[in-house]
Short mmCIF file of C-alpha atoms (C1' of nucleotides) in Angstrom, two decimals:
data_model
loop_
_atom_site.label_atom_id
_atom_site.label_comp_id
_atom_site.label_asym_id
_atom_site.label_seq_id
_atom_site.Cartn_x
_atom_site.Cartn_y
_atom_site.Cartn_z
CA MET A 19 17.99 19.16 -11.65
CA THR A 20 16.61 21.86 -13.91
CA ALA A 21 19.34 24.50 -13.86
CA ALA A 22 22.58 24.73 -11.96
CA PRO A 23 22.11 26.92 -8.89
CA ARG A 24 24.31 29.97 -9.32
CA THR A 25 23.17 32.52 -6.81
CA ALA A 26 23.68 32.05 -3.11
CA ARG A 27 19.95 31.93 -2.63
CA ALA A 28 19.42 29.20 -5.17
CA LEU A 29 22.27 27.29 -3.62
CA ALA A 30 20.79 27.52 -0.17
CA ARG A 31 17.44 26.54 -1.56
CA ALA A 32 18.84 23.42 -3.18
CA THR A 33 20.66 22.48 -0.01
CA ILE A 34 17.63 22.86 2.21
CA THR A 35 15.49 20.94 -0.26
CA ARG A 36 17.99 18.11 -0.11
CA GLU A 37 17.86 18.26 3.67
CA ILE A 38 14.10 17.96 3.62
CA VAL A 39 14.14 15.03 1.24
CA ALA A 40 16.81 13.32 3.31
CA ALA A 41 14.80 13.73 6.48
CA ALA A 42 11.71 12.47 4.72
CA ARG A 43 13.66 9.49 3.45
CA ALA A 44 14.77 8.67 6.98
CA ARG A 45 11.21 8.74 8.25
CA LEU A 46 10.04 6.71 5.26
CA ALA A 47 12.60 4.05 6.09
CA ALA A 48 11.60 4.08 9.73
CA GLU A 49 7.83 4.16 9.50
CA GLY A 50 6.71 3.46 5.96
CA PRO A 51 4.97 5.71 3.50
CA ALA A 52 1.51 5.85 5.03
CA SER A 53 2.55 7.54 8.24
CA LEU A 54 5.07 9.86 6.69
CA SER A 55 4.00 13.28 7.89
CA LEU A 56 5.21 16.55 6.54
CA ARG A 57 5.06 18.08 9.98
CA ALA A 58 7.38 15.46 11.40
CA VAL A 59 9.84 16.07 8.60
CA ALA A 60 9.65 19.77 9.33
CA ARG A 61 10.49 19.14 12.96
CA ASP A 62 13.42 16.95 11.95
CA VAL A 63 14.99 19.70 9.89
CA GLY A 64 14.26 22.29 12.58
CA MET A 65 11.55 24.15 10.74
CA VAL A 66 7.98 25.00 11.37
CA SER A 67 5.64 22.99 9.18
CA SER A 68 4.48 25.88 7.04
CA ALA A 69 8.04 26.72 6.07
CA VAL A 70 8.47 23.38 4.35
CA TYR A 71 5.81 24.40 1.86
CA ARG A 72 8.31 26.93 0.50
CA TYR A 73 10.33 24.00 -0.78
CA VAL A 74 7.81 21.26 -1.43
CA GLU A 75 4.45 21.91 -2.97
CA ASN A 76 2.63 19.39 -0.82
CA ARG A 77 2.90 15.94 0.65
CA ASP A 78 2.35 14.20 -2.66
CA ALA A 79 5.17 16.15 -4.26
CA LEU A 80 7.46 15.08 -1.45
CA LEU A 81 6.42 11.47 -2.01
CA THR A 82 7.15 11.86 -5.70
CA LEU A 83 10.68 13.03 -4.94
CA LEU A 84 11.13 10.01 -2.70
CA ILE A 85 9.71 7.67 -5.31
CA VAL A 86 12.16 8.92 -7.92
CA GLU A 87 15.05 8.68 -5.49
CA CYS A 88 14.13 5.14 -4.46
CA TYR A 89 13.53 3.88 -7.98
CA ASP A 90 16.91 5.27 -8.94
CA GLU A 91 18.59 3.69 -5.96
CA LEU A 92 17.00 0.32 -6.61
CA GLY A 93 17.77 0.56 -10.31
CA ALA A 94 21.37 1.44 -9.59
CA ALA A 95 21.71 -1.46 -7.18
CA VAL A 96 20.46 -3.92 -9.77
CA GLU A 97 22.58 -2.38 -12.52
CA HIS A 98 25.61 -2.63 -10.31
CA ALA A 99 24.92 -6.23 -9.39
CA ASP A 100 24.64 -7.13 -13.05
CA ALA A 101 27.59 -5.07 -14.25
CA ARG A 102 29.88 -6.65 -11.71
CA ILE A 103 29.62 -10.04 -13.36
CA ALA A 104 28.38 -9.17 -16.84
CA ASP A 105 31.80 -9.74 -18.40
CA ARG A 106 31.74 -13.37 -17.34
CA GLY A 107 28.95 -13.90 -19.83
CA ASP A 108 27.04 -16.29 -17.61
CA VAL A 109 23.48 -15.16 -18.15
CA THR A 110 22.07 -17.43 -15.47
CA ALA A 111 24.41 -15.97 -12.89
CA ARG A 112 23.61 -12.48 -14.08
CA TRP A 113 19.89 -13.15 -13.83
CA LEU A 114 20.23 -14.56 -10.35
CA ALA A 115 22.43 -11.68 -9.25
CA ALA A 116 19.99 -9.11 -10.58
CA CYS A 117 17.03 -10.82 -8.91
CA ARG A 118 18.93 -11.09 -5.65
CA ALA A 119 19.71 -7.39 -5.87
CA VAL A 120 16.03 -6.64 -6.22
CA ARG A 121 15.18 -8.66 -3.15
CA GLY A 122 18.20 -7.49 -1.22
CA TRP A 123 17.39 -3.82 -1.65
CA SER A 124 13.71 -4.45 -0.92
CA VAL A 125 14.31 -6.44 2.25
CA GLY A 126 16.76 -3.80 3.37
CA HIS A 127 14.31 -1.01 2.62
CA PRO A 128 10.82 -2.29 3.35
CA GLY A 129 9.36 1.17 3.83
CA GLU A 130 10.73 2.32 0.50
CA PHE A 131 9.55 -0.88 -1.16
CA ALA A 132 6.05 -0.26 0.11
CA LEU A 133 6.16 3.21 -1.38
CA LEU A 134 7.25 1.91 -4.77
CA TYR A 135 5.21 -1.24 -5.14
CA GLY A 136 2.54 -1.20 -2.47
CA THR A 137 -0.84 0.43 -2.37
CA PRO A 138 -0.77 3.74 -4.18
CA VAL A 139 -1.49 6.71 -1.94
CA PRO A 140 -5.24 7.38 -2.19
CA GLY A 141 -5.54 10.35 -4.47
CA TYR A 142 -2.09 9.96 -5.87
CA ALA A 143 -1.21 9.38 -9.51
CA ALA A 144 2.44 8.87 -10.34
CA PRO A 145 3.67 11.72 -12.52
CA ARG A 146 5.67 11.23 -15.70
CA ASP A 147 8.92 11.86 -13.85
CA THR A 148 8.65 8.52 -12.12
CA VAL A 149 8.30 6.19 -15.09
CA ASP A 150 11.85 6.48 -16.35
CA PRO A 151 13.43 5.63 -12.99
CA ALA A 152 10.81 2.93 -12.54
CA ILE A 153 11.67 0.95 -15.66
CA ARG A 154 15.40 1.27 -15.06
CA LEU A 155 15.59 -1.91 -13.04
CA VAL A 156 13.32 -3.80 -15.41
CA LEU A 157 15.61 -2.86 -18.26
CA VAL A 158 18.46 -4.65 -16.53
CA LEU A 159 16.45 -7.86 -16.45
CA VAL A 160 15.37 -7.36 -20.05
CA GLY A 161 18.96 -6.65 -21.01
CA ILE A 162 20.11 -9.93 -19.54
CA VAL A 163 17.44 -11.83 -21.43
CA ALA A 164 18.24 -9.84 -24.57
CA ASP A 165 21.93 -10.68 -24.31
CA ALA A 166 21.11 -14.33 -23.92
CA TYR A 167 18.79 -14.17 -26.89
CA ARG A 168 21.33 -12.42 -29.12
CA ASP A 169 24.03 -14.89 -28.18
CA GLY A 170 21.75 -17.77 -29.03
CA ALA A 171 21.61 -18.92 -25.44
CA VAL A 172 17.84 -19.01 -25.55
CA PRO A 173 16.58 -22.20 -27.14
CA PRO A 174 14.09 -21.91 -29.97
CA LEU A 175 10.99 -20.30 -28.59
CA GLY A 176 8.50 -22.39 -30.43
CA PRO A 177 5.52 -20.98 -32.22
CA THR A 178 3.58 -18.27 -30.46
CA VAL A 179 0.38 -20.01 -29.67
CA GLU A 180 -1.87 -17.22 -28.55
CA SER A 181 -3.36 -15.00 -31.19
CA GLY A 182 -2.69 -11.31 -30.91
CA LEU A 183 0.22 -11.74 -28.57
CA ALA A 184 2.32 -9.16 -30.38
CA THR A 185 -0.27 -6.43 -30.04
CA LEU A 186 -0.92 -7.39 -26.44
CA VAL A 187 2.59 -6.54 -25.36
CA ALA A 188 3.17 -3.90 -28.00
CA GLY A 189 3.86 -1.28 -25.37
CA ALA A 190 6.55 -3.33 -23.70
CA ARG A 191 8.12 -4.16 -27.06
CA ASP A 192 8.22 -0.48 -27.95
CA VAL A 193 9.99 0.37 -24.72
CA VAL A 194 12.56 -2.36 -25.30
CA ALA A 195 13.10 -1.28 -28.88
CA ALA A 196 13.36 2.41 -27.94
CA ARG A 197 16.16 1.60 -25.53
CA GLY A 198 18.00 -0.26 -28.26
CA LEU A 199 17.99 -3.53 -26.35
CA ILE A 200 16.37 -5.64 -29.02
CA ASP A 201 14.93 -4.47 -32.28
CA ASP A 202 11.72 -6.29 -33.01
CA ALA A 203 11.88 -8.55 -29.98
CA PRO A 204 9.98 -11.80 -30.33
CA PRO A 205 6.67 -11.37 -28.52
CA GLU A 206 7.21 -14.73 -26.91
CA LEU A 207 10.38 -13.46 -25.28
CA VAL A 208 8.70 -10.29 -24.09
CA VAL A 209 5.83 -12.22 -22.58
CA ARG A 210 8.12 -14.59 -20.74
CA THR A 211 10.22 -11.75 -19.37
CA LEU A 212 7.22 -9.75 -18.26
CA MET A 213 5.79 -12.78 -16.50
CA ALA A 214 9.09 -13.52 -14.83
CA TRP A 215 9.40 -9.95 -13.61
CA THR A 216 5.88 -10.15 -12.25
CA THR A 217 6.77 -13.29 -10.34
CA VAL A 218 9.98 -11.79 -8.97
CA LEU A 219 8.17 -8.77 -7.64
CA GLY A 220 5.24 -10.84 -6.46
CA THR A 221 7.57 -13.05 -4.46
CA VAL A 222 9.24 -10.09 -2.79
CA SER A 223 5.86 -8.51 -2.19
CA PHE A 224 4.55 -11.68 -0.59
CA GLU A 225 7.54 -11.85 1.69
CA LEU A 226 7.49 -8.23 2.80
CA PHE A 227 3.73 -8.01 3.16
CA GLY A 228 3.53 -11.19 5.19
CA HIS A 229 1.68 -13.46 2.78
CA LEU A 230 4.38 -16.11 2.91
CA ALA A 231 4.13 -16.60 6.65
CA GLY A 232 3.18 -20.17 7.41
CA SER A 233 4.00 -21.47 3.95
CA VAL A 234 7.69 -20.77 3.54
CA ASP A 235 10.18 -20.61 6.38
CA ASP A 236 13.28 -19.35 4.58
CA PRO A 237 12.26 -16.54 2.22
CA GLU A 238 15.77 -16.01 0.94
CA ALA A 239 16.22 -19.61 -0.11
CA TRP A 240 12.71 -19.61 -1.53
CA PHE A 241 13.49 -16.53 -3.58
CA ASP A 242 16.57 -18.20 -5.03
CA VAL A 243 14.53 -21.23 -6.00
CA VAL A 244 11.97 -19.03 -7.68
CA SER A 245 14.59 -16.95 -9.48
CA LEU A 246 16.40 -19.96 -10.86
CA ARG A 247 13.18 -21.59 -12.00
CA LEU A 248 12.22 -18.39 -13.73
CA ALA A 249 15.58 -18.37 -15.46
CA ALA A 250 14.92 -21.91 -16.63
CA ASP A 251 11.48 -20.91 -17.87
CA LEU A 252 13.03 -17.99 -19.71
CA GLY A 253 15.42 -20.33 -21.43
CA ILE A 254 18.48 -18.83 -19.80
CA GLY A 255 18.64 -21.26 -16.91
CA LEU A 256 20.85 -24.22 -16.40
CA GLY A 257 17.92 -26.60 -16.31
CA GLN A 258 19.76 -28.75 -13.87
CA ALA A 259 20.62 -29.07 -10.22
CA VAL A 260 21.25 -25.84 -8.40
CA SER A 261 21.11 -25.78 -4.66
CA PRO A 262 19.31 -22.85 -3.15
CA GLY A 263 20.88 -20.49 -0.66
CA MET B 20 -20.29 -14.81 15.45
CA THR B 21 -19.46 -16.04 18.93
CA ALA B 22 -22.87 -16.64 20.48
CA ALA B 23 -26.33 -16.22 19.06
CA PRO B 24 -27.77 -12.92 20.24
CA ARG B 25 -30.82 -13.69 22.36
CA THR B 26 -31.61 -10.59 24.31
CA ALA B 27 -32.97 -7.50 22.62
CA ARG B 28 -29.89 -5.61 23.62
CA ALA B 29 -27.52 -8.14 22.12
CA LEU B 30 -29.65 -8.17 18.99
CA ALA B 31 -29.49 -4.41 18.65
CA ARG B 32 -25.80 -4.52 19.30
CA ALA B 33 -25.22 -7.04 16.54
CA THR B 34 -27.35 -5.06 14.14
CA ILE B 35 -25.56 -1.80 14.77
CA THR B 36 -22.20 -3.50 14.51
CA ARG B 37 -23.21 -4.83 11.12
CA GLU B 38 -24.30 -1.33 10.13
CA ILE B 39 -20.95 0.07 11.09
CA VAL B 40 -19.06 -2.58 9.18
CA ALA B 41 -21.29 -2.07 6.16
CA ALA B 42 -20.70 1.67 6.21
CA ALA B 43 -16.98 1.11 6.60
CA ARG B 44 -17.06 -1.31 3.70
CA ALA B 45 -18.76 1.29 1.53
CA ARG B 46 -16.13 3.87 2.33
CA LEU B 47 -13.38 1.30 1.80
CA ALA B 48 -14.74 0.59 -1.64
CA ALA B 49 -15.02 4.26 -2.43
CA GLU B 50 -11.74 5.59 -1.08
CA GLY B 51 -9.42 2.73 -0.28
CA PRO B 52 -8.06 1.58 3.04
CA ALA B 53 -5.62 4.38 3.79
CA SER B 54 -8.18 7.12 3.99
CA LEU B 55 -10.82 5.10 5.78
CA SER B 56 -11.67 7.17 8.82
CA LEU B 57 -13.62 6.00 11.78
CA ARG B 58 -15.18 9.42 12.16
CA ALA B 59 -16.52 9.30 8.63
CA VAL B 60 -18.20 5.94 9.11
CA ALA B 61 -19.61 7.25 12.37
CA ARG B 62 -21.21 10.11 10.45
CA ASP B 63 -22.51 7.66 7.85
CA VAL B 64 -24.35 5.62 10.45
CA GLY B 65 -25.61 8.77 12.18
CA MET B 66 -23.47 8.51 15.25
CA VAL B 67 -20.94 10.64 16.96
CA SER B 68 -17.44 9.30 16.57
CA SER B 69 -16.95 8.30 20.18
CA ALA B 70 -20.05 6.14 20.09
CA VAL B 71 -18.65 3.69 17.57
CA TYR B 72 -15.93 2.82 20.05
CA ARG B 73 -18.68 1.00 21.95
CA TYR B 74 -18.83 -1.44 19.04
CA VAL B 75 -15.34 -1.44 17.59
CA GLU B 76 -12.25 -1.37 19.73
CA ASN B 77 -10.31 0.88 17.39
CA ARG B 78 -9.58 1.54 13.77
CA ASP B 79 -7.39 -1.53 13.40
CA ALA B 80 -10.12 -3.76 14.74
CA LEU B 81 -12.50 -2.32 12.18
CA LEU B 82 -9.96 -3.01 9.46
CA THR B 83 -9.63 -6.56 10.70
CA LEU B 84 -13.37 -7.08 10.40
CA LEU B 85 -13.21 -5.75 6.86
CA ILE B 86 -10.22 -7.93 6.00
CA VAL B 87 -12.03 -11.05 7.16
CA GLU B 88 -15.17 -10.06 5.28
CA CYS B 89 -13.25 -9.36 2.08
CA TYR B 90 -11.15 -12.50 2.23
CA ASP B 91 -14.32 -14.48 2.70
CA GLU B 92 -16.05 -12.73 -0.15
CA LEU B 93 -13.12 -13.25 -2.49
CA GLY B 94 -12.73 -16.85 -1.38
CA ALA B 95 -16.42 -17.50 -1.93
CA ALA B 96 -16.28 -15.95 -5.39
CA VAL B 97 -13.41 -18.21 -6.41
CA GLU B 98 -15.00 -21.26 -4.85
CA HIS B 99 -18.22 -20.54 -6.68
CA ALA B 100 -16.45 -20.05 -10.00
CA ASP B 101 -14.72 -23.38 -9.59
CA ALA B 102 -17.71 -25.29 -8.28
CA ARG B 103 -19.83 -24.20 -11.21
CA ILE B 104 -17.71 -26.15 -13.68
CA ALA B 105 -15.94 -28.64 -11.44
CA ASP B 106 -18.19 -31.49 -12.52
CA ARG B 107 -17.00 -31.15 -16.10
CA GLY B 108 -13.60 -32.35 -14.95
CA ASP B 109 -11.66 -30.00 -17.20
CA VAL B 110 -8.89 -28.85 -14.89
CA THR B 111 -7.59 -26.27 -17.32
CA ALA B 112 -11.00 -24.63 -17.54
CA ARG B 113 -11.33 -24.80 -13.77
CA TRP B 114 -7.94 -23.17 -13.29
CA LEU B 115 -8.74 -20.41 -15.72
CA ALA B 116 -12.14 -19.83 -14.17
CA ALA B 117 -10.67 -19.63 -10.68
CA CYS B 118 -7.94 -17.22 -11.81
CA ARG B 119 -10.47 -15.09 -13.63
CA ALA B 120 -12.59 -15.00 -10.50
CA VAL B 121 -9.60 -13.69 -8.56
CA ARG B 122 -9.00 -10.92 -11.05
CA GLY B 123 -12.68 -10.21 -11.53
CA TRP B 124 -13.30 -9.65 -7.86
CA SER B 125 -10.12 -7.61 -7.49
CA VAL B 126 -10.81 -5.34 -10.44
CA GLY B 127 -14.34 -4.87 -9.18
CA HIS B 128 -13.12 -4.10 -5.67
CA PRO B 129 -9.81 -2.25 -5.96
CA GLY B 130 -10.10 -0.64 -2.54
CA GLU B 131 -10.73 -4.01 -0.91
CA PHE B 132 -7.91 -5.58 -2.90
CA ALA B 133 -5.54 -2.90 -1.65
CA LEU B 134 -6.57 -3.71 1.90
CA LEU B 135 -5.92 -7.42 1.43
CA TYR B 136 -2.79 -7.45 -0.67
CA GLY B 137 -1.34 -3.95 -0.62
CA THR B 138 0.87 -2.23 1.86
CA PRO B 139 0.04 -3.32 5.38
CA VAL B 140 -1.29 -0.55 7.59
CA PRO B 141 1.70 0.89 9.45
CA GLY B 142 1.46 -0.53 12.93
CA TYR B 143 -0.89 -3.29 11.92
CA ALA B 144 -0.26 -7.01 12.24
CA ALA B 145 -2.92 -9.32 10.89
CA PRO B 146 -4.45 -11.33 13.75
CA ARG B 147 -4.98 -15.06 13.67
CA ASP B 148 -8.60 -14.60 12.64
CA THR B 149 -7.56 -13.49 9.19
CA VAL B 150 -5.40 -16.41 8.12
CA ASP B 151 -8.19 -18.94 7.66
CA PRO B 152 -10.22 -16.69 5.36
CA ALA B 153 -7.02 -15.68 3.62
CA ILE B 154 -6.01 -19.15 2.53
CA ARG B 155 -9.53 -20.07 1.46
CA LEU B 156 -9.01 -18.87 -2.08
CA VAL B 157 -5.57 -20.39 -2.33
CA LEU B 158 -7.03 -23.73 -1.34
CA VAL B 159 -9.31 -23.62 -4.37
CA LEU B 160 -6.31 -23.27 -6.65
CA VAL B 161 -4.46 -25.98 -4.76
CA GLY B 162 -7.53 -28.19 -4.95
CA ILE B 163 -7.65 -27.89 -8.72
CA VAL B 164 -4.01 -28.82 -9.01
CA ALA B 165 -4.54 -31.62 -6.50
CA ASP B 166 -7.46 -33.02 -8.49
CA ALA B 167 -5.40 -32.93 -11.65
CA TYR B 168 -2.55 -34.66 -9.86
CA ARG B 169 -4.77 -37.38 -8.40
CA ASP B 170 -6.38 -38.03 -11.76
CA GLY B 171 -3.00 -38.38 -13.38
CA ALA B 172 -3.50 -35.28 -15.50
CA VAL B 173 -0.20 -33.86 -14.35
CA PRO B 174 2.67 -35.35 -16.31
CA PRO B 175 5.56 -36.85 -14.38
CA LEU B 176 7.16 -34.09 -12.43
CA GLY B 177 10.73 -35.12 -12.97
CA PRO B 178 13.31 -35.23 -10.24
CA THR B 179 13.33 -32.42 -7.78
CA VAL B 180 16.56 -30.72 -8.53
CA GLU B 181 16.98 -28.34 -5.65
CA SER B 182 18.19 -29.76 -2.38
CA GLY B 183 16.03 -29.16 0.64
CA LEU B 184 12.99 -28.29 -1.37
CA ALA B 185 10.71 -30.34 0.86
CA THR B 186 11.72 -28.53 4.01
CA LEU B 187 11.56 -25.18 2.26
CA VAL B 188 7.86 -25.48 1.59
CA ALA B 189 7.11 -27.67 4.59
CA GLY B 190 4.64 -25.11 5.93
CA ALA B 191 2.64 -25.05 2.74
CA ARG B 192 2.65 -28.86 2.54
CA ASP B 193 1.37 -29.08 6.08
CA VAL B 194 -1.50 -26.75 5.29
CA VAL B 195 -2.43 -28.76 2.23
CA ALA B 196 -2.22 -32.01 4.15
CA ALA B 197 -4.22 -30.64 7.08
CA ARG B 198 -7.05 -29.75 4.73
CA GLY B 199 -7.05 -33.26 3.33
CA LEU B 200 -6.31 -32.09 -0.20
CA ILE B 201 -3.23 -34.20 -0.77
CA ASP B 202 -1.45 -36.37 1.74
CA ASP B 203 2.25 -36.02 1.32
CA ALA B 204 2.09 -33.73 -1.70
CA PRO B 205 5.16 -33.81 -3.92
CA PRO B 206 7.27 -30.77 -3.05
CA GLU B 207 7.67 -30.10 -6.74
CA LEU B 208 3.91 -29.71 -7.08
CA VAL B 209 3.71 -27.43 -4.07
CA VAL B 210 6.50 -25.24 -5.38
CA ARG B 211 4.91 -24.88 -8.78
CA THR B 212 1.54 -24.04 -7.31
CA LEU B 213 2.97 -21.51 -4.91
CA MET B 214 4.88 -19.84 -7.72
CA ALA B 215 1.81 -19.80 -9.93
CA TRP B 216 -0.28 -18.22 -7.20
CA THR B 217 2.43 -15.61 -6.70
CA THR B 218 2.32 -14.78 -10.38
CA VAL B 219 -1.46 -14.59 -10.46
CA LEU B 220 -1.55 -12.17 -7.59
CA GLY B 221 1.46 -10.27 -8.91
CA THR B 222 -0.29 -9.78 -12.22
CA VAL B 223 -3.43 -8.44 -10.59
CA SER B 224 -1.35 -6.27 -8.30
CA PHE B 225 0.58 -4.85 -11.25
CA GLU B 226 -2.64 -4.04 -13.02
CA LEU B 227 -4.39 -2.40 -10.10
CA PHE B 228 -1.37 -0.52 -8.85
CA GLY B 229 -0.55 0.85 -12.28
CA HIS B 230 2.71 -0.96 -12.99
CA LEU B 231 1.41 -2.38 -16.24
CA ALA B 232 0.66 1.00 -17.77
CA GLY B 233 2.67 1.48 -20.91
CA SER B 234 3.56 -2.18 -21.26
CA VAL B 235 0.23 -3.92 -21.67
CA ASP B 236 -2.84 -2.35 -23.17
CA ASP B 237 -5.45 -5.00 -22.44
CA PRO B 238 -4.98 -6.25 -18.86
CA GLU B 239 -7.82 -8.72 -19.10
CA ALA B 240 -6.41 -10.46 -22.16
CA TRP B 241 -2.97 -10.32 -20.63
CA PHE B 242 -4.25 -11.96 -17.48
CA ASP B 243 -5.77 -14.79 -19.50
CA VAL B 244 -2.49 -15.35 -21.29
CA VAL B 245 -0.65 -15.45 -17.99
CA SER B 246 -3.17 -17.77 -16.39
CA LEU B 247 -3.10 -20.26 -19.23
CA ARG B 248 0.68 -20.26 -19.34
CA LEU B 249 0.75 -20.89 -15.63
CA ALA B 250 -1.61 -23.80 -16.14
CA ALA B 251 0.74 -25.18 -18.75
CA ASP B 252 3.70 -24.74 -16.42
CA LEU B 253 1.76 -26.53 -13.71
CA GLY B 254 1.17 -29.42 -16.03
CA ILE B 255 -2.58 -28.94 -16.14
CA GLY B 256 -2.65 -26.80 -19.26
CA LEU B 257 -3.50 -27.77 -22.77
CA GLY B 258 -0.05 -26.89 -24.01
CA GLN B 259 -1.49 -25.78 -27.28
CA ALA B 260 -3.27 -22.92 -28.95
CA VAL B 261 -5.65 -20.97 -26.79
CA SER B 262 -6.73 -17.54 -27.84
CA PRO B 263 -6.88 -14.95 -25.11
CA GLY B 264 -9.95 -12.92 -24.30
"C1'" DC C 12 -40.49 0.04 41.39
"C1'" DT C 13 -35.82 0.70 41.79
"C1'" DT C 14 -31.25 -0.22 40.88
"C1'" DG C 15 -27.78 -0.71 37.61
"C1'" DC C 16 -26.00 -1.00 33.20
"C1'" DA C 17 -25.38 -0.04 28.40
"C1'" DC C 18 -25.63 3.53 25.54
"C1'" DA C 19 -25.20 8.19 22.85
"C1'" DA C 20 -23.34 12.57 23.14
"C1'" DG C 21 -20.06 16.07 24.01
"C1'" DA C 22 -15.68 18.07 25.26
"C1'" DG C 23 -11.06 17.65 24.83
"C1'" DC C 24 -6.06 16.10 23.72
"C1'" DG C 25 -2.54 15.70 20.41
"C1'" DG C 26 -1.79 14.87 15.79
"C1'" DT C 27 -2.33 15.71 10.53
"C1'" DG C 28 -2.36 18.67 5.72
"C1'" DC C 29 -2.65 23.06 4.23
"C1'" DT C 30 -3.48 28.38 3.88
"C1'" DC C 31 -2.88 32.91 5.18
"C1'" DT C 32 -0.54 36.84 7.14
"C1'" DC C 33 3.29 39.24 8.96
"C1'" DG C 34 7.92 40.72 9.89
"C1'" DA C 35 12.84 40.24 9.06
"C1'" DG C 36 16.47 39.91 6.16
"C1'" DA C 37 18.94 39.21 1.86
"C1'" DT C 38 19.11 40.60 -3.10
"C1'" DG C 39 19.88 43.44 -6.70
"C1'" DG C 40 18.97 47.58 -9.49
"C1'" DA C 41 19.22 52.91 -9.50
"C1'" DT D 9 25.05 53.62 -1.33
"C1'" DC D 10 20.27 53.46 -0.81
"C1'" DC D 11 15.96 51.65 -1.37
"C1'" DA D 12 12.39 48.71 -3.55
"C1'" DT D 13 11.55 44.00 -4.04
"C1'" DC D 14 11.52 39.59 -3.15
"C1'" DT D 15 12.32 35.36 -0.36
"C1'" DC D 16 12.01 33.13 3.63
"C1'" DG D 17 10.69 31.58 8.49
"C1'" DA D 18 7.35 31.85 11.92
"C1'" DG D 19 2.84 31.89 13.79
"C1'" DA D 20 -2.15 31.55 13.85
"C1'" DG D 21 -5.86 29.19 12.21
"C1'" DC D 22 -9.10 25.86 9.70
"C1'" DA D 23 -10.83 21.31 9.08
"C1'" DC D 24 -9.87 16.75 9.69
"C1'" DC D 25 -8.04 12.53 12.15
"C1'" DG D 26 -7.73 8.62 16.37
"C1'" DC D 27 -8.84 8.16 20.82
"C1'" DT D 28 -10.26 9.07 25.90
"C1'" DC D 29 -12.99 10.77 29.47
"C1'" DT D 30 -17.15 12.50 31.53
"C1'" DT D 31 -21.97 13.29 31.58
"C1'" DG D 32 -26.61 12.42 31.14
"C1'" DT D 33 -30.46 9.18 29.75
"C1'" DG D 34 -33.36 5.41 28.85
"C1'" DC D 35 -33.97 0.55 28.91
"C1'" DA D 36 -33.91 -3.86 31.42
"C1'" DA D 37 -33.19 -7.02 34.89
"C1'" DG D 38 -33.91 -7.89 39.79
#
DNA sequence: CTTGCACAAGAGCGGTGCTCTCGAGATGGA
DNA sequence: TCCATCTCGAGAGCACCGCTCTTGTGCAAG
């Protein structure tokens, strides 16, 4: 990613690094992040464990590579789901499609989901490199809400009741503004979107971590219900009958 | 917990088991669940590692004991927070107090929170023993909503728009009914409460797992905003100005 | 008093992350 | 072309992990 590999050695190095990350990804998908062992990855690529350290600084660095890769993959999946129907201009459908893409990727990749949104690895602090890929998917959701807001699809927000709401979500507003999605977004809109995103991820997290067992039988239908209600709360929903599933 | 220890041996056994769990709890609080090692707690209680296997079947069993203890502690904290002001009859204040108790305990016990609501331990499936303590805290929230509903504080719910909503949350309704909170709870109420609980936990999870960094500066104030908006969505909120913090 | 049982301790197995050293081979300048 | 340098893979080794098995020992019930 830094410079194009020109020499044969650099080329080989890049290839082997990709091999290692791919093997690690396979084990992550199979066993989850906690039991991902560098030695096992080394065996998979036909190396002795110490040789892997030529390519990856340590286990945390390998996890970081995987985190970036997974965030990008998830972000791309959601972007794709939105882009496919964005021209139809139906913000509710776009919102639902984006949310479904989030759940779809997560259910299909529970190990990766756990790495991204589960318990952080004990001594691990996500480096800067991970934040950009991480917000990519959120920006899709924000973009949908922003489009609806610009087009006047969002009903009047009403007065912001809480004091200091703008400063509370100043960081989120800055991010949105920096990406050129909305200049000077109404704090009310930012708050609603942030809450909705929290609920979307919380619902997926509940499902994958087993906290829905016994309460909800059909997680997919439940997720649709939640997503559509969130859309309604955001002001971009139909506000009328939609059958789940 | 099964039978009262009568003999000296059984008494000693119970005491040492408690010691082990206490030491494990301390390490859990200090380092989080992933790096909790049975050998380390053995050292803490002045034993050799193989000796603790006399008291705890394996590492997963120890984690189960901790899960039950933590769920109970969290549930008790929320119950206490609610009970302290329940006689005032202000459901909004009760809801906020219960939510704050959830966050307060979680922020004060991040390692324990990760054990309860983070990534499940790889090969670990929560046994039956954990579900009763787990729902204890949720029942407090449901009870507040149920009280509000019984007292007529919840405005008319409107027609349930989604088809099959009752069957979707049948499990949750059964739990509520079995506890005698509401007989035949309106599915709409159950759905709203379940969504609100998801958002509460998602907000805490975001905060503790670092997904709020850069978006929200003051997580405590943000949590209050979220909680009060959830109350409003549930129909038990004031629906008017409330300043966070 | 003696038998038996529960217990603590130790050794040991296979696994982990990570470091160090060493030899072989490719790279690239003289 | 030749040689110094540098990279890489392999192996040994350290400290830690979960878990099992065996061995002694002291308490307690019969």
